């Protein structure tokens, strides 16, 4: 069956959060704000701009409050904040985040490593956050980390993922993300799970969050898109990873994803040339090369001069 590629794929840019959280160098607040302001001009409708977690757990993002206060918000862009608990939700609401992204892992072991809580404790905290957010304009998304596999526990039962989806929907969140925290997903698994989850919720509320840890990130995007998913997280330069998941590496790279979409004709509304320019500023900011490939190879349309004398 040939998939119709004419439906828009929504990219949520997560480099300011998932990207920077694992970086060992301190990125100044002003540089974070400048990065987000530039991303806001690239055509994204959603940007995960930071997290409100314990500064001891993630020192790199301890300035979330100042970052949210400092950014120049563009109309039509939703600025998302990741929160692990009630205290994080209070901070995110005080900083005027448009959406709170609550995170729990499908795996008990990863949830304890990452959040220092059982899944049951996380869900109880989420109920308090839902109550807190009621009456504010902030929307709620809830993520399931390690959906497609856990670096400690291995395979995750798909029925467990579905049960968490049900629990999230019962809580009253508007969006759900399925996160492949350490790049363990494969396209057949993605196809199966996305089709199952889409029997419970609409595609415009479901986000897929892939990491390219084993080189399957963009294969998984296409598999998910063909199964009906329309929203994807991606990170400029392919930055990112969870510091509490051994072997974690970068998210799928936004420029590479947008390039794929441009090549096969899936509309994203994102300006690839702008992204590539921005991605080229990252090595100087972070002090190392990044895994993104299109920024190194150029777009297909960036042609090289014909070697001299070839047709003489
Ligand atoms: N923001 C700021 N500070 C917070 C906080 C938040 N959201 N939640 C807790 N704290 C502070 C507490 O005030 C306390 O401070 P103190 O030591 O000065 O008294 C300290 O952190 C410990 O609080 P506690 O509730 O006991 O937390 P914990 O040590 O059990 O850690 C989490 C639990 C959830 C706060 C922590 O594991 C965390 O932030 N995890 C997020 C990890 C992450 O971002 N991973 C990547 C993204 S998926
Ligand atoms: Zn991630």
Short mmCIF file of C-alpha atoms and ligand atoms in Angstrom, two decimals:
data_model
loop_
_atom_site.label_atom_id
_atom_site.label_comp_id
_atom_site.label_asym_id
_atom_site.label_seq_id
_atom_site.Cartn_x
_atom_site.Cartn_y
_atom_site.Cartn_z
CA UNK A 1 0.00 0.00 0.00
CA UNK A 2 1.35 3.44 -0.90
CA UNK A 3 0.90 5.98 1.90
CA UNK A 4 -0.45 9.41 1.10
CA UNK A 5 2.36 11.74 2.14
CA UNK A 6 0.35 14.95 1.79
CA UNK A 7 -0.68 15.23 5.45
CA UNK A 8 1.41 17.57 7.56
CA UNK A 9 3.95 16.13 9.97
CA UNK A 10 4.24 18.29 13.09
CA UNK A 11 7.74 18.56 14.50
CA UNK A 12 8.13 19.49 18.15
CA UNK A 13 11.67 20.81 18.64
CA UNK A 14 13.17 19.48 21.87
CA UNK A 15 16.83 20.55 21.72
CA UNK A 16 16.48 23.19 24.47
CA UNK A 17 15.30 20.43 26.84
CA UNK A 18 16.22 16.87 25.80
CA UNK A 19 19.16 18.26 23.84
CA UNK A 20 20.82 20.37 26.49
CA UNK A 21 19.98 18.28 29.57
CA UNK A 22 22.86 15.86 28.95
CA UNK A 23 25.50 18.40 27.90
CA UNK A 24 28.42 18.64 30.33
CA UNK A 25 29.19 22.27 29.48
CA UNK A 26 27.13 25.03 31.04
CA UNK A 27 25.17 26.90 28.37
CA UNK A 28 24.52 30.46 29.50
CA UNK A 29 20.88 31.47 29.98
CA UNK A 30 21.26 34.15 27.28
CA UNK A 31 22.52 31.52 24.81
CA UNK A 32 19.59 29.22 25.61
CA UNK A 33 17.19 32.12 25.08
CA UNK A 34 18.88 33.06 21.79
CA UNK A 35 18.65 29.45 20.57
CA UNK A 36 14.94 29.23 21.42
CA UNK A 37 14.27 32.63 19.83
CA UNK A 38 15.91 31.46 16.60
CA UNK A 39 13.99 28.16 16.70
CA UNK A 40 10.80 30.19 17.14
CA UNK A 41 11.47 31.77 13.72
CA UNK A 42 12.04 28.46 11.90
CA UNK A 43 8.38 27.45 11.56
CA UNK A 44 7.89 25.16 14.57
CA UNK A 45 4.47 25.18 16.21
CA UNK A 46 5.81 23.53 19.36
CA UNK A 47 9.12 23.91 21.21
CA UNK A 48 10.05 22.10 24.43
CA UNK A 49 11.95 25.00 25.93
CA UNK A 50 13.17 23.54 29.23
CA UNK A 51 12.41 21.44 32.26
CA UNK A 52 11.50 22.19 35.86
CA UNK A 53 13.18 19.27 37.59
CA UNK A 54 15.52 19.06 40.53
CA UNK A 55 18.63 21.18 39.83
CA UNK A 56 20.65 18.39 41.43
CA UNK A 57 19.26 15.85 38.94
CA UNK A 58 19.79 18.06 35.85
CA UNK A 59 22.12 20.98 36.63
CA UNK A 60 22.29 21.96 32.94
CA UNK A 61 18.66 23.15 33.01
CA UNK A 62 18.54 24.73 36.44
CA UNK A 63 17.76 28.13 34.88
CA UNK A 64 14.40 27.08 33.41
CA UNK A 65 12.57 29.93 35.15
CA UNK A 66 14.86 32.61 33.63
CA UNK A 67 14.78 30.93 30.22
CA UNK A 68 10.98 30.98 30.06
CA UNK A 69 10.96 34.59 31.23
CA UNK A 70 13.63 35.61 28.71
CA UNK A 71 12.32 34.16 25.45
CA UNK A 72 10.50 36.21 22.83
CA UNK A 73 7.33 34.20 22.31
CA UNK A 74 6.05 34.00 18.77
CA UNK A 75 2.30 33.82 18.20
CA UNK A 76 1.20 30.30 17.31
CA UNK A 77 4.16 28.63 19.02
CA UNK A 78 3.42 26.47 22.08
CA UNK A 79 6.28 26.55 24.59
CA UNK A 80 6.39 23.28 26.53
CA UNK A 81 8.04 22.52 29.88
CA UNK A 82 8.90 19.04 31.14
CA UNK A 83 7.88 18.48 34.77
CA UNK A 84 8.38 15.46 37.04
CA UNK A 85 6.32 16.42 40.11
CA UNK A 86 4.03 19.00 41.69
CA UNK A 87 6.88 21.35 42.55
CA UNK A 88 7.99 21.30 38.90
CA UNK A 89 4.41 22.02 37.79
CA UNK A 90 4.15 24.99 40.15
CA UNK A 91 7.42 26.40 38.79
CA UNK A 92 6.38 25.81 35.17
CA UNK A 93 3.00 27.52 35.66
CA UNK A 94 4.68 30.45 37.41
CA UNK A 95 6.99 30.75 34.39
CA UNK A 96 3.96 30.78 32.05
CA UNK A 97 4.69 27.55 30.18
CA UNK A 98 1.92 26.93 27.64
CA UNK A 99 2.03 23.19 28.15
CA UNK A 100 3.35 20.89 30.87
CA UNK A 101 4.87 17.60 29.76
CA UNK A 102 4.62 15.04 32.57
CA UNK A 103 7.02 12.10 32.35
CA UNK A 104 6.90 8.59 33.70
CA UNK A 105 8.62 5.47 32.37
CA UNK A 106 6.86 2.28 31.38
CA UNK A 107 9.70 0.52 33.19
CA UNK A 108 9.69 0.68 36.99
CA UNK A 109 13.49 0.48 37.06
CA UNK A 110 14.03 3.43 34.71
CA UNK A 111 11.38 5.45 36.51
CA UNK A 112 13.25 4.93 39.78
CA UNK A 113 16.60 5.78 38.17
CA UNK A 114 15.19 8.89 36.49
CA UNK A 115 12.50 10.13 38.86
CA UNK A 116 13.39 8.39 42.15
CA UNK A 117 9.79 7.14 42.39
CA UNK A 118 7.70 4.11 41.55
CA UNK A 119 5.32 4.46 38.60
CA UNK A 120 2.44 4.51 41.09
CA UNK A 121 4.00 7.48 42.90
CA UNK A 122 4.48 9.28 39.58
CA UNK A 123 0.83 8.74 38.63
CA UNK A 124 -0.33 10.00 42.02
CA UNK A 125 1.77 13.15 41.55
CA UNK A 126 0.25 13.62 38.08
CA UNK A 127 -3.25 13.61 39.56
CA UNK A 128 -2.19 16.50 41.80
CA UNK A 129 -0.71 18.31 38.78
CA UNK A 130 -3.95 17.87 36.81
CA UNK A 131 -5.85 19.41 39.72
CA UNK A 132 -3.34 22.29 39.93
CA UNK A 133 -3.48 23.02 36.19
CA UNK A 134 -7.30 23.07 36.11
CA UNK A 135 -8.49 26.62 35.67
CA UNK A 136 -5.17 27.75 34.13
CA UNK A 137 -4.65 28.06 30.39
CA UNK A 138 -1.84 25.47 30.36
CA UNK A 139 -2.46 22.22 28.52
CA UNK A 140 -1.10 18.87 29.69
CA UNK A 141 0.86 16.25 27.80
CA UNK A 142 2.10 13.05 29.42
CA UNK A 143 5.06 11.03 28.15
CA UNK A 144 5.79 7.33 28.52
CA UNK A 145 9.57 6.95 28.63
CA UNK A 146 11.10 3.55 27.68
CA UNK A 147 7.92 2.69 25.74
CA UNK A 148 9.79 0.55 23.22
CA UNK A 149 12.40 -0.98 25.55
CA UNK A 150 14.31 -0.26 28.75
CA UNK A 151 18.10 -0.37 29.13
CA UNK A 152 17.63 -2.09 32.52
CA UNK A 153 14.58 -4.33 31.97
CA UNK A 154 14.70 -4.99 28.23
CA UNK A 155 11.44 -5.53 26.33
CA UNK A 156 8.35 -3.69 27.55
CA UNK A 157 4.99 -5.44 27.32
CA UNK A 158 2.78 -3.57 24.84
CA UNK A 159 -0.26 -4.17 27.04
CA UNK A 160 1.52 -2.26 29.81
CA UNK A 161 2.01 0.70 27.47
CA UNK A 162 -1.67 0.58 26.53
CA UNK A 163 -2.63 0.46 30.21
CA UNK A 164 -0.55 3.60 30.87
CA UNK A 165 -2.18 5.31 27.89
CA UNK A 166 -5.57 4.51 29.44
CA UNK A 167 -4.42 5.79 32.84
CA UNK A 168 -3.19 9.05 31.28
CA UNK A 169 -6.43 9.55 29.36
CA UNK A 170 -8.40 8.90 32.54
CA UNK A 171 -6.36 11.59 34.30
CA UNK A 172 -7.54 14.02 31.64
CA UNK A 173 -4.33 14.94 29.80
CA UNK A 174 -4.81 16.21 26.25
CA UNK A 175 -1.68 14.76 24.67
CA UNK A 176 0.44 11.64 25.05
CA UNK A 177 4.02 10.98 23.90
CA UNK A 178 5.51 7.55 23.37
CA UNK A 179 9.23 7.88 23.97
CA UNK A 180 11.97 5.54 22.81
CA UNK A 181 14.43 6.76 25.44
CA UNK A 182 17.45 4.74 24.33
CA UNK A 183 16.65 3.97 20.70
CA UNK A 184 15.45 0.37 21.15
CA UNK A 185 12.41 0.62 18.85
CA UNK A 186 12.18 -1.04 15.44
CA UNK A 187 9.77 -0.14 12.62
CA UNK A 188 7.55 -3.23 12.90
CA UNK A 189 7.12 -2.70 16.64
CA UNK A 190 6.39 0.99 16.05
CA UNK A 191 3.79 0.17 13.38
CA UNK A 192 2.00 -2.27 15.70
CA UNK A 193 1.99 -0.05 18.77
CA UNK A 194 1.01 3.16 16.98
CA UNK A 195 -1.95 1.42 15.35
CA UNK A 196 -3.06 0.08 18.74
CA UNK A 197 -2.69 3.44 20.51
CA UNK A 198 -4.55 5.25 17.71
CA UNK A 199 -7.62 3.13 18.43
CA UNK A 200 -7.72 4.97 21.81
CA UNK A 201 -6.86 8.56 20.82
CA UNK A 202 -6.58 10.86 17.82
CA UNK A 203 -3.39 11.35 15.82
CA UNK A 204 -3.26 15.07 16.56
CA UNK A 205 -2.84 14.28 20.29
CA UNK A 206 -0.16 11.59 19.93
CA UNK A 207 3.57 12.37 19.71
CA UNK A 208 6.35 9.92 18.92
CA UNK A 209 9.74 10.60 20.50
CA UNK A 210 12.57 8.64 18.92
CA UNK A 211 16.28 8.50 19.61
CA UNK A 212 18.74 7.47 16.93
CA UNK A 213 20.90 5.41 19.29
CA UNK A 214 20.97 2.41 16.95
CA UNK A 215 20.51 4.24 13.66
CA UNK A 216 16.79 3.43 13.30
CA UNK A 217 15.36 6.82 14.23
CA UNK A 218 14.10 7.97 10.83
CA UNK A 219 12.96 4.45 9.83
CA UNK A 220 10.81 4.53 12.93
CA UNK A 221 9.41 7.95 12.00
CA UNK A 222 8.31 6.72 8.58
CA UNK A 223 6.84 3.55 10.09
CA UNK A 224 4.90 5.64 12.63
CA UNK A 225 3.73 8.13 9.97
CA UNK A 226 2.54 5.29 7.74
CA UNK A 227 0.67 3.83 10.73
CA UNK A 228 -1.12 7.18 11.17
CA UNK A 229 1.07 9.19 13.61
CA UNK A 230 1.50 12.86 12.74
CA UNK A 231 3.50 14.43 15.59
CA UNK A 232 7.19 13.85 16.28
CA UNK A 233 9.83 15.18 18.63
CA UNK A 234 13.23 15.96 17.15
CA UNK A 235 16.32 17.82 18.26
CA UNK A 236 18.53 20.26 16.37
CA UNK A 237 21.84 18.63 15.45
CA UNK A 238 20.65 15.31 16.91
CA UNK A 239 21.53 16.54 20.40
CA UNK A 240 20.15 14.85 23.45
CA UNK A 241 19.62 11.94 25.77
CA UNK A 242 18.58 10.98 29.27
CA UNK A 243 21.45 11.16 31.79
CA UNK A 244 19.75 8.40 33.81
CA UNK A 245 19.66 5.86 30.97
CA UNK A 246 22.99 4.12 30.28
CA UNK A 247 24.04 4.41 26.64
CA UNK A 248 21.54 7.15 25.85
CA UNK A 249 22.38 9.20 22.79
CA UNK A 250 20.82 11.86 20.64
CA UNK A 251 17.25 12.36 19.59
CA UNK A 252 16.46 12.07 15.92
CA UNK A 253 18.00 15.10 14.28
CA UNK A 254 15.52 17.81 13.28
CA UNK A 255 17.35 18.86 10.11
CA UNK A 256 17.65 15.26 8.97
CA UNK A 257 13.95 14.69 9.65
CA UNK A 258 12.89 17.85 7.81
CA UNK A 259 15.17 16.91 4.91
CA UNK A 260 13.54 13.46 4.73
CA UNK A 261 10.10 15.07 4.72
CA UNK A 262 11.13 17.59 2.05
CA UNK A 263 12.53 14.80 -0.14
CA UNK A 264 9.46 12.54 0.06
CA UNK A 265 6.97 15.42 -0.04
CA UNK A 266 5.59 15.38 3.51
CA UNK A 267 4.82 19.00 4.49
CA UNK A 268 6.29 20.26 7.79
CA UNK A 269 6.16 24.07 7.46
CA UNK A 270 9.76 24.21 8.68
CA UNK A 271 12.49 26.17 6.98
CA UNK A 272 15.37 23.73 6.43
CA UNK A 273 17.88 26.38 5.34
CA UNK A 274 17.25 28.30 8.59
CA UNK A 275 17.67 25.12 10.63
CA UNK A 276 20.95 24.23 8.94
CA UNK A 277 22.32 27.70 9.68
CA UNK A 278 21.31 27.33 13.29
CA UNK A 279 22.70 23.82 13.58
CA UNK A 280 26.09 25.10 12.37
CA UNK A 281 26.28 27.31 15.48
CA UNK A 282 26.01 24.34 17.88
CA UNK A 283 29.60 22.99 17.81
CA UNK A 284 30.96 26.37 18.95
CA UNK A 285 28.30 26.60 21.67
CA UNK A 286 28.83 23.07 23.00
CA UNK A 287 32.46 22.38 22.14
CA UNK A 288 31.92 19.21 20.11
CA UNK A 289 30.66 17.90 16.80
CA UNK A 290 27.06 16.72 16.50
CA UNK A 291 25.58 13.62 14.90
CA UNK A 292 23.35 15.43 12.35
CA UNK A 293 24.18 14.34 8.80
CA UNK A 294 22.52 16.81 6.42
CA UNK A 295 24.39 19.69 8.03
CA UNK A 296 27.64 17.98 6.99
CA UNK A 297 26.57 16.62 3.58
CA UNK A 298 24.32 19.53 2.54
CA UNK A 299 20.85 19.20 1.01
CA UNK A 300 20.42 17.20 -2.21
CA UNK A 301 19.96 20.50 -4.01
CA UNK A 302 23.25 21.97 -2.70
CA UNK A 303 25.29 21.03 -5.74
CA UNK A 304 29.08 21.12 -6.05
CA UNK A 305 30.92 22.76 -8.94
CA UNK A 306 31.69 20.39 -11.81
CA UNK A 307 35.39 19.41 -11.66
CA UNK A 308 37.44 21.56 -14.04
CA UNK A 309 38.28 20.05 -17.43
CA UNK A 310 35.82 17.15 -17.14
CA UNK A 311 34.18 17.75 -20.54
CA UNK A 312 37.19 19.18 -22.42
N1 LIG B 1 12.26 21.64 40.87
C1 LIG B 1 13.21 22.11 41.71
N2 LIG B 1 13.61 21.49 42.82
C2 LIG B 1 12.98 20.32 43.11
C3 LIG B 1 11.98 19.78 42.29
C4 LIG B 1 11.62 20.49 41.13
N3 LIG B 1 10.70 20.02 40.29
N4 LIG B 1 11.56 18.64 42.86
C5 LIG B 1 12.26 18.45 43.98
N5 LIG B 1 13.13 19.48 44.13
C6 LIG B 1 14.10 19.67 45.21
C7 LIG B 1 13.45 19.60 46.58
O1 LIG B 1 12.98 20.86 46.95
C8 LIG B 1 14.61 19.15 47.43
O2 LIG B 1 15.48 20.24 47.64
P1 LIG B 1 16.42 20.33 48.95
O3 LIG B 1 17.36 19.16 48.88
O4 LIG B 1 17.11 21.65 48.78
O5 LIG B 1 15.47 20.26 50.10
C9 LIG B 1 15.34 18.18 46.54
O6 LIG B 1 15.01 18.57 45.19
C10 LIG B 1 14.94 16.72 46.77
O7 LIG B 1 13.53 16.63 46.68
P2 LIG B 1 12.77 15.23 46.58
O8 LIG B 1 11.31 15.47 46.42
O9 LIG B 1 13.23 14.34 47.72
O10 LIG B 1 13.31 14.70 45.20
P3 LIG B 1 14.20 13.44 44.86
O11 LIG B 1 15.60 13.67 45.27
O12 LIG B 1 13.52 12.21 45.32
O13 LIG B 1 14.14 13.51 43.26
C11 LIG B 1 12.90 14.30 41.35
C12 LIG B 1 12.91 13.39 42.58
C13 LIG B 1 11.73 13.87 40.50
C14 LIG B 1 12.74 15.73 41.80
C15 LIG B 1 14.24 14.14 40.59
O14 LIG B 1 14.56 12.79 40.45
C16 LIG B 1 14.19 14.78 39.22
O15 LIG B 1 14.13 15.99 39.10
N6 LIG B 1 14.22 13.97 38.14
C17 LIG B 1 14.15 14.46 36.79
C18 LIG B 1 15.22 13.83 35.95
C19 LIG B 1 15.14 14.30 34.52
O16 LIG B 1 14.87 15.45 34.22
N7 LIG B 1 15.43 13.36 33.60
C20 LIG B 1 15.45 13.64 32.20
C21 LIG B 1 14.14 13.98 31.61
S1 LIG B 1 13.09 12.60 31.34
ZN1 LIG B 2 14.46 11.75 24.80
#
